[in-house]
Each structure stands twice: as structure tokens, then as C-alpha cells.
Coordinates of C-alpha atoms and ligand atoms in Angstrom, one line a residue:
X190 CA 76.4 84.6 98.7
X191 CA 79.7 84.3 96.8
X192 CA 83.1 85.6 98.1
X193 CA 83.8 88.9 96.4
X194 CA 87.3 88.8 95.1
X195 CA 89.0 91.7 93.4
X196 CA 91.7 91.1 90.7
X197 CA 94.0 94.1 90.4
X198 CA 96.3 94.0 87.4
X199 CA 98.5 96.4 85.4
X200 CA 100.3 98.7 87.7
X201 CA 102.9 101.4 87.2
X202 CA 105.9 99.4 86.3
X203 CA 107.6 98.1 83.1
X204 CA 105.7 94.8 83.3
X205 CA 102.2 96.4 83.0
X206 CA 101.4 94.5 79.9
X207 CA 102.8 91.2 81.2
X208 CA 100.5 91.6 84.2
X209 CA 97.4 91.8 82.0
X210 CA 98.3 88.4 80.5
X211 CA 98.8 87.0 84.0
X212 CA 95.4 88.4 84.9
X213 CA 93.8 86.7 81.9
X214 CA 95.0 83.4 83.2
X215 CA 93.8 84.0 86.7
X216 CA 90.4 85.2 85.5
X217 CA 90.0 82.1 83.4
X218 CA 91.0 79.8 86.3
X219 CA 88.3 81.4 88.6
X220 CA 85.7 81.7 85.9
X221 CA 83.8 78.5 86.8
X222 CA 84.3 78.6 90.6
X223 CA 80.7 79.1 91.8
X224 CA 81.4 80.4 95.3
X225 CA 83.9 83.1 94.1
X226 CA 82.8 86.2 92.2
X227 CA 85.8 87.9 90.6
X228 CA 85.9 91.5 89.5
X229 CA 88.8 92.7 87.4
X230 CA 90.3 96.2 87.5
X231 CA 93.4 97.6 85.8
X232 CA 95.6 99.9 87.7
X233 CA 97.3 102.7 85.7
X234 CA 100.6 104.4 86.4
X235 CA 98.9 106.9 88.8
X236 CA 97.2 104.1 90.8
X237 CA 93.8 104.6 89.3
X238 CA 91.6 101.5 89.0
X239 CA 89.5 101.1 85.8
X240 CA 87.0 98.4 84.9
X241 CA 86.4 97.0 81.5
X242 CA 84.0 99.8 80.5
X243 CA 86.5 102.5 81.6
X244 CA 84.6 103.2 84.8
X245 CA 87.0 104.5 87.5
X246 CA 87.0 103.1 91.0
X247 CA 89.0 103.3 94.3
X248 CA 89.5 100.9 97.1
X249 CA 88.1 102.2 100.4
X250 CA 89.1 101.5 104.0
X251 CA 85.5 100.1 104.3
X252 CA 86.8 97.2 102.2
X253 CA 84.7 98.3 99.2
X254 CA 85.4 99.1 95.6
X255 CA 83.8 102.5 95.2
X256 CA 82.7 103.7 91.7
X257 CA 82.5 107.4 90.6
X258 CA 78.8 107.5 91.1
X259 CA 79.3 106.3 94.7
X260 CA 78.0 102.8 94.2
X261 CA 80.0 100.2 96.1
X262 CA 80.9 96.5 95.9
X263 CA 82.3 94.6 98.9
X264 CA 85.9 93.3 98.6
X265 CA 86.5 90.2 100.7
X266 CA 89.8 89.3 99.0
X267 CA 92.3 90.8 96.6
X268 CA 94.4 89.1 94.0
X269 CA 97.2 91.5 93.3
X270 CA 98.3 90.3 89.9
X271 CA 100.9 92.9 89.3
X272 CA 104.5 92.2 88.4
X273 CA 106.8 95.0 89.7
X274 CA 105.5 98.3 91.2
X275 CA 103.3 98.5 93.2
X276 CA 102.4 94.8 93.5
X277 CA 105.4 92.6 93.5
X278 CA 107.2 95.4 95.4
X279 CA 104.8 95.0 98.3
X280 CA 103.4 98.5 98.3
X281 CA 99.9 97.4 97.4
X282 CA 100.1 94.6 100.0
X283 CA 101.0 97.2 102.7
X284 CA 97.7 99.1 101.9
X285 CA 95.8 95.8 102.0
X286 CA 97.3 95.0 105.4
X287 CA 96.3 98.5 106.6
X288 CA 92.7 98.0 105.3
X289 CA 92.6 94.4 106.7
X290 CA 91.8 92.9 103.3
X291 CA 93.3 89.4 102.8
X292 CA 95.1 88.8 99.6
X293 CA 97.0 86.3 97.5
X294 CA 100.7 86.1 97.7
X295 CA 103.6 87.3 99.8
X296 CA 103.5 90.0 102.4
X297 CA 104.9 93.5 102.0
X298 CA 108.3 92.8 103.6
X299 CA 109.1 89.6 101.7
X300 CA 107.9 91.2 98.5
X301 CA 110.0 94.3 98.9
X302 CA 113.2 92.5 99.8
X303 CA 112.8 89.9 97.0
X304 CA 112.0 92.4 94.3
X305 CA 115.2 94.3 95.1
X306 CA 118.0 92.2 93.7
X307 CA 120.5 93.7 96.1
X308 CA 118.6 92.9 99.3
X309 CA 117.7 89.5 97.9
X310 CA 121.4 88.7 97.6
X311 CA 122.2 90.1 101.1
X312 CA 119.5 87.8 102.6
X313 CA 120.5 84.8 100.6
X314 CA 124.1 85.2 101.8
X315 CA 122.9 85.6 105.3
X316 CA 120.9 82.4 104.9
X317 CA 124.0 80.6 103.6
X318 CA 122.6 80.2 100.1
X319 CA 125.2 80.6 97.2
X320 CA 124.3 83.3 94.8
X321 CA 126.0 84.8 91.7
X322 CA 129.1 86.9 92.4
X323 CA 128.4 90.6 91.9
X324 CA 129.4 94.2 92.5
X325 CA 126.9 96.6 93.8
X326 CA 126.7 100.2 92.4
X327 CA 124.8 103.0 94.1
X328 CA 125.4 105.7 91.5
X329 CA 126.6 106.2 88.0
X330 CA 129.6 108.2 89.3
X331 CA 133.2 107.7 88.1
X332 CA 134.1 105.9 91.3
X333 CA 131.3 103.5 91.0
X334 CA 131.9 103.0 87.3
X335 CA 135.5 102.0 88.2
X336 CA 134.1 99.1 90.2
X337 CA 132.0 98.0 87.2
X338 CA 135.1 98.2 85.0
X339 CA 137.1 96.1 87.4
X340 CA 134.4 93.5 87.6
X341 CA 134.3 93.4 83.8
X342 CA 138.1 92.9 83.6
X343 CA 138.0 90.2 86.3
X344 CA 135.1 88.3 84.9
X345 CA 135.4 88.9 81.1
X346 CA 131.6 89.2 80.7
X347 CA 129.0 90.5 83.1
X348 CA 125.3 91.1 83.5
X349 CA 124.4 94.7 84.4
X350 CA 121.0 94.7 86.1
X351 CA 118.7 97.4 87.4
X352 CA 117.9 96.2 91.0
X353 CA 114.2 96.8 90.8
X354 CA 112.9 95.2 87.6
X355 CA 111.6 91.9 86.3
X356 CA 111.0 90.2 82.9
X357 CA 114.7 91.0 82.1
X358 CA 113.9 94.8 81.8
X359 CA 117.0 96.7 82.6
X360 CA 119.2 93.6 82.3
X361 CA 122.1 93.6 79.8
X362 CA 124.9 91.3 79.0
X363 CA 128.1 93.3 78.7
X364 CA 131.5 92.2 77.3
X365 CA 133.3 95.5 76.7
X366 CA 133.6 99.0 78.2
X367 CA 131.5 100.7 75.6
X368 CA 128.6 98.4 76.2
X369 CA 129.2 99.0 79.9
X370 CA 128.7 102.7 79.7
X371 CA 125.5 102.3 77.8
X372 CA 124.2 99.5 80.0
X373 CA 124.9 101.5 83.2
X374 CA 123.1 104.6 81.8
X375 CA 120.0 102.5 81.0
X376 CA 120.0 100.5 84.2
X377 CA 120.4 103.7 86.3
X378 CA 117.6 105.3 84.4
X379 CA 115.3 102.6 85.8
X380 CA 116.8 102.1 89.3
X381 CA 118.9 103.9 92.0
X382 CA 120.8 100.7 92.5
X383 CA 122.6 98.5 89.9
X384 CA 124.2 95.1 90.1
X385 CA 127.1 94.0 88.0
X386 CA 127.1 90.2 88.1
X387 CA 129.6 87.7 86.8
X388 CA 128.2 86.2 83.6
X389 CA 127.9 82.5 84.1
X390 CA 127.7 80.0 81.3
X391 CA 124.7 78.1 82.6
X392 CA 121.7 76.0 82.5
X393 CA 118.8 77.9 83.9
X394 CA 116.6 76.0 86.3
X395 CA 113.4 77.3 87.9
X396 CA 111.4 75.9 90.8
X397 CA 107.8 76.6 91.8
X398 CA 107.4 76.8 95.5
X399 CA 103.9 77.2 96.9
X400 CA 101.5 76.2 99.6
X401 CA 99.0 73.6 98.6
X402 CA 96.4 72.3 101.2
X403 CA 98.6 73.7 104.0
X404 CA 101.8 72.0 102.8
X405 CA 104.8 73.6 101.2
X406 CA 105.3 72.2 97.7
X407 CA 108.6 72.5 96.0
X408 CA 108.5 71.2 92.4
X409 CA 111.5 69.5 90.7
X410 CA 113.2 72.2 88.7
X411 CA 112.0 73.1 85.2
X412 CA 114.4 74.5 82.6
X413 CA 114.5 77.4 80.3
X414 CA 116.8 77.4 77.3
X415 CA 117.5 80.7 75.7
X416 CA 119.0 80.7 72.2
X417 CA 122.8 80.5 72.0
X418 CA 123.3 84.0 70.8
X419 CA 121.4 85.8 73.6
X420 CA 119.9 85.3 77.0
X421 CA 116.4 84.9 78.5
X422 CA 115.6 88.5 77.6
X423 CA 112.2 90.3 77.5
X424 CA 111.9 89.5 73.8
X425 CA 112.7 85.8 74.3
X426 CA 110.2 85.7 77.1
X427 CA 107.2 87.3 75.4
X428 CA 107.7 88.2 71.7
X429 CA 105.8 86.3 69.1
X430 CA 109.2 85.4 67.5
X431 CA 110.6 84.0 70.8
X432 CA 113.1 81.2 70.3
X433 CA 113.4 80.3 74.0
X434 CA 112.3 76.8 74.9
X435 CA 111.0 75.7 78.2
X436 CA 110.9 72.2 79.8
X437 CA 108.6 71.5 82.7
X438 CA 111.2 69.2 84.2
X439 CA 114.9 69.5 83.7
X440 CA 116.7 66.3 82.6
X441 CA 120.0 64.8 83.6
X442 CA 120.5 66.4 87.0
X443 CA 122.1 64.3 89.7
X444 CA 120.3 63.3 92.9
X445 CA 122.8 65.6 94.7
X446 CA 122.0 68.6 92.5
X447 CA 118.2 68.0 92.8
X448 CA 118.6 67.7 96.6
X449 CA 120.7 70.9 96.7
X450 CA 118.1 72.9 94.8
X451 CA 115.3 71.5 96.9
X452 CA 117.0 72.4 100.2
X453 CA 118.0 75.9 99.0
X454 CA 114.4 76.5 97.8
X455 CA 113.0 75.3 101.1
X456 CA 115.5 77.5 103.0
X457 CA 114.8 80.5 100.9
X458 CA 111.0 80.1 101.2
X459 CA 111.3 79.9 105.0
X460 CA 114.1 82.4 105.5
X461 CA 112.6 85.1 103.2
X462 CA 109.2 84.4 104.8
X463 CA 107.4 83.8 101.6
X464 CA 103.7 83.0 101.5
X465 CA 101.4 81.3 99.1
X466 CA 103.8 81.2 96.1
X467 CA 107.1 82.0 94.5
X468 CA 109.2 81.0 91.6
X469 CA 112.9 80.5 92.5
X470 CA 115.5 80.7 89.7
X471 CA 118.8 78.9 89.7
X472 CA 121.9 78.8 87.6
X473 CA 123.8 75.5 87.1
X474 CA 127.3 76.2 85.7
X475 CA 129.3 73.9 83.5
X476 CA 131.5 72.9 86.4
X477 CA 128.5 71.7 88.4
X478 CA 128.1 74.7 90.8
X479 CA 124.6 75.9 91.5
X480 CA 123.7 79.4 92.4
X481 CA 120.4 80.8 93.4
X482 CA 119.8 83.7 90.9
X483 CA 116.6 85.3 92.2
X484 CA 113.3 84.9 93.9
X485 CA 110.1 86.0 92.2
X486 CA 107.3 86.6 94.7
X487 CA 104.7 87.0 91.9
X488 CA 105.9 85.0 89.0
X489 CA 104.4 85.4 85.5
X490 CA 101.4 83.3 84.6
X491 CA 101.3 84.0 80.8
X492 CA 101.0 81.2 78.3
X493 CA 104.8 80.9 78.2
X494 CA 105.3 81.1 82.0
X495 CA 106.8 78.3 84.0
X496 CA 105.0 78.7 87.3
X497 CA 101.5 77.4 86.2
X498 CA 103.1 74.7 84.1
X499 CA 105.2 73.4 87.0
X500 CA 102.2 73.5 89.3
X501 CA 100.2 71.4 86.8
X502 CA 103.1 69.0 86.2
X503 CA 103.2 68.5 90.0
X504 CA 99.6 67.2 89.6
X505 CA 97.9 70.3 91.0
X506 CA 95.1 72.2 89.6
X507 CA 95.6 76.0 89.7
X508 CA 91.9 76.8 90.0
X509 CA 91.6 74.5 93.1
X510 CA 94.9 75.9 94.5
X511 CA 93.8 79.5 94.3
X512 CA 90.2 79.0 95.2
X513 CA 91.1 77.0 98.3
X514 CA 93.6 79.7 99.4
X515 CA 90.8 82.3 99.0
X516 CA 88.3 80.2 101.0
X517 CA 90.8 79.6 103.7
X518 CA 91.6 83.3 104.0
X519 CA 87.9 84.2 104.3
X520 CA 87.1 81.4 106.8
Ligands
LIG126 P1 112.3 87.5 85.7 O1 111.4 87.7 84.5 O2 112.6 86.1 86.0 O3 111.7 88.2 86.9 P2 114.5 89.4 86.0 O4 114.2 90.6 85.3 O5 114.3 89.4 87.5 O6 113.7 88.1 85.3 P3 117.0 87.8 86.0 O7 116.3 86.6 86.2 O8 118.0 88.2 87.1 O9 116.1 89.1 85.7 O10 117.9 87.8 84.7 C1 117.2 87.7 83.4 C2 117.9 86.7 82.6 O11 119.3 87.1 82.3 C3 118.1 85.3 83.2 O12 117.0 84.5 83.0 C4 119.3 84.8 82.4 O13 119.0 84.4 81.1 C5 120.2 86.0 82.2 N1 121.1 86.2 83.3 C6 121.0 87.0 84.4 N2 122.0 87.0 85.2 C7 122.9 86.2 84.7 C8 124.2 85.7 85.0 N3 124.8 86.2 86.1 N4 124.9 84.8 84.2 C9 124.2 84.3 83.1 N5 123.0 84.7 82.7 C10 122.3 85.6 83.5
LIG127 MG1 112.9 88.4 88.6
LIG128 MG1 109.8 88.6 87.7
LIG129 MG1 114.6 85.6 86.5

């Protein structure tokens, strides 16, 4: 009998729609794997799970997917294909741990601390990994805004970021005080914590780090190039008219730079106690400094996304990668 795997996508966060596209990719990858039967459900903002026909289900402690008419289907393994809350934030993983259901991806703690951009930076600093200079704001009060204004004066241009988002939601480039007020209002509407980061003129490098056949694989960095007049925003990531370009392997990096990125990725993967996969994003400045920007514990797997491309470029087959992780977890 095949392994019953449950793909949960959607979720209550701003990346709900992106998650559906990631789920399409995963579904396609497991379609022809004969020993794994995949059921897909979409989670809405209230945590309700619906199937394709609109039927509502819940996940039970008996490790079953229970339909409204009481019929059940065993759940041996879960693929939480949710960017943001409650998947990438680790909340769903906590429930799966509690129910004893194995799942794809990082555990609750690593997920939580990587999804929060503030805790990520604290951990990176503790691990001795350079990350972008920043100020941390815990409220949109006058005192806290003063810190943001100082940062803007000192650095000339900054990125204001909600601490708890992905896909560049709640992320704004700010070059004057008017923009600052607007960006802070929008970021605080999404998150209780906000970062004001120094805006770096950079090349953006991304590494896929994942476990394949028991070994940690760290790919050479790929590169994303946003258009000159903007940054790698939500629109540049997903809109039809996106002008961003991606390269599966960045060119012209020195051996020392490649080695630095490799070591930092390895250290981040170990120190943050990541599992199965992650995409680690770096900035390379004009003067040759490299900063770790962030760690994505459940990177996008849409047609534009870097993680599946880098995995393929490393000579690995996503379908084999995921199905062998599933078989291992069940064995
Ligand atoms: P992801 O979709 O990768 O999860 P995210 O929402 O977590 O994105 P970041 O990766 O931190 O957000 O930032 C989004 C984009 O904003 C970056 O890819 C980059 O283009 C730009 N950016 C962010 N911070 C900086 C910075 N300090 N200097 C220059 N550009 C930046
Ligand atoms: Mg991110
Ligand atoms: Mg993300
Ligand atoms: Mg990023």
C-alpha cells in the first residue's frame, strides 16, 4: 500500500497565493511516484482545510484526515507547503510534532526563529556570521521613530522591513523622512517588530542548502538581478511583467568569496539547526563585503523560484529528493 502523504498549502499569511504555486510544483513532482499517494488540501485564514471539491476536513490526533461526513484517510507524512503563517513560522510543525506525524522541512524552533528577521539576525551574530547593519524597532512610537530617522540620516537609504513576512511583503526602500513615516505605518500594520536596515548596493546571491541522500548539499550561489530602478519586490518576483532575471550560477566570484559563502551557509544550517532544506540569501557589496541577508526555511518553488533550479543545476532530481526523504521518514 502506498504511503499516504498530505500536502497542505495556502495558509493565513500574505503569501497564500505563492504557496498554491509552490504546491503545484510539489504535486507535479510526486505525481508519478508509485509508492506515494498525495492528497492536497488548501488551508484558509482560519486554519480550515478544503479539498479540490470544496469538502472541508481536519487533521486528527489519530493521524487521519477527517471529512465532514466522518470518513477518514490515514496521514503518514505531511508536506507543509506554506510560506509564512502558519507553515514557515513553525506553528503547523508544532502541531505535527504533537500528533507524531513526520513532515518535510525544518522543525518548529528553527522555522520560528528564521521567519522572524530580528531573531535570525541575533542568531547569525551569535554564530559569528556577518549580516546587514540594522536598527530594531518595537513600536511605531516617537522614540522608536527617532531611531529610524537617525538610521536614515546615517545610511542615506534604508530598507524598512516587517520582521515576519516573506516575498518582500512589508519591505520598502526608503530615502527620505516622508517615505519613512509611510513605510513604518505599513510595516507595523503587518508586524509588531520592524527592522530598519542599511540599504546596500549589492549583488544578490542565493544558495540552496538541503539534505540529499543523508548528505548536506550546499549549491554554488545563484544570482537574482532586480531592475536598476527598484529591488527584488513582490511584483518583480511574481508579476507577469516582472523584469527580474535569475541566474542559476553567479559568475565572476572569487574562490575566496565562494568559500566564504559556502562556510557561512554550512554554519548557518548547523547553527540554526535547519533540516531537509533552506534557501540562504546573501548580499555582495561593491567593495567586496558579503553579508548574510536571511534564511528561508521553506523557499518558494514557483516557476521563477531559485531553490528548485539550483537543486536541478546541482544534478539532483527534486522528485527523487522529496520521495526519498518521505520514504526515510516512514521507514
Ligand atoms: P523572500 O521572498 O526571499 O523571503 P523577504 O520578504 O524575506 O524575501 P528580504 O529578502 O529580506 O525579504 O528582502 C527582499 C528584497 O529587498 C531583497 O531580495 C533585496 O532585493 C531587497 N533588500 C532587502 N534588504 C536590503 C538591503 N539591506 N540592501 C539592499 N537591498 C535589500
Ligand atoms: Mg525571506
Ligand atoms: Mg521567503
Ligand atoms: Mg529574501
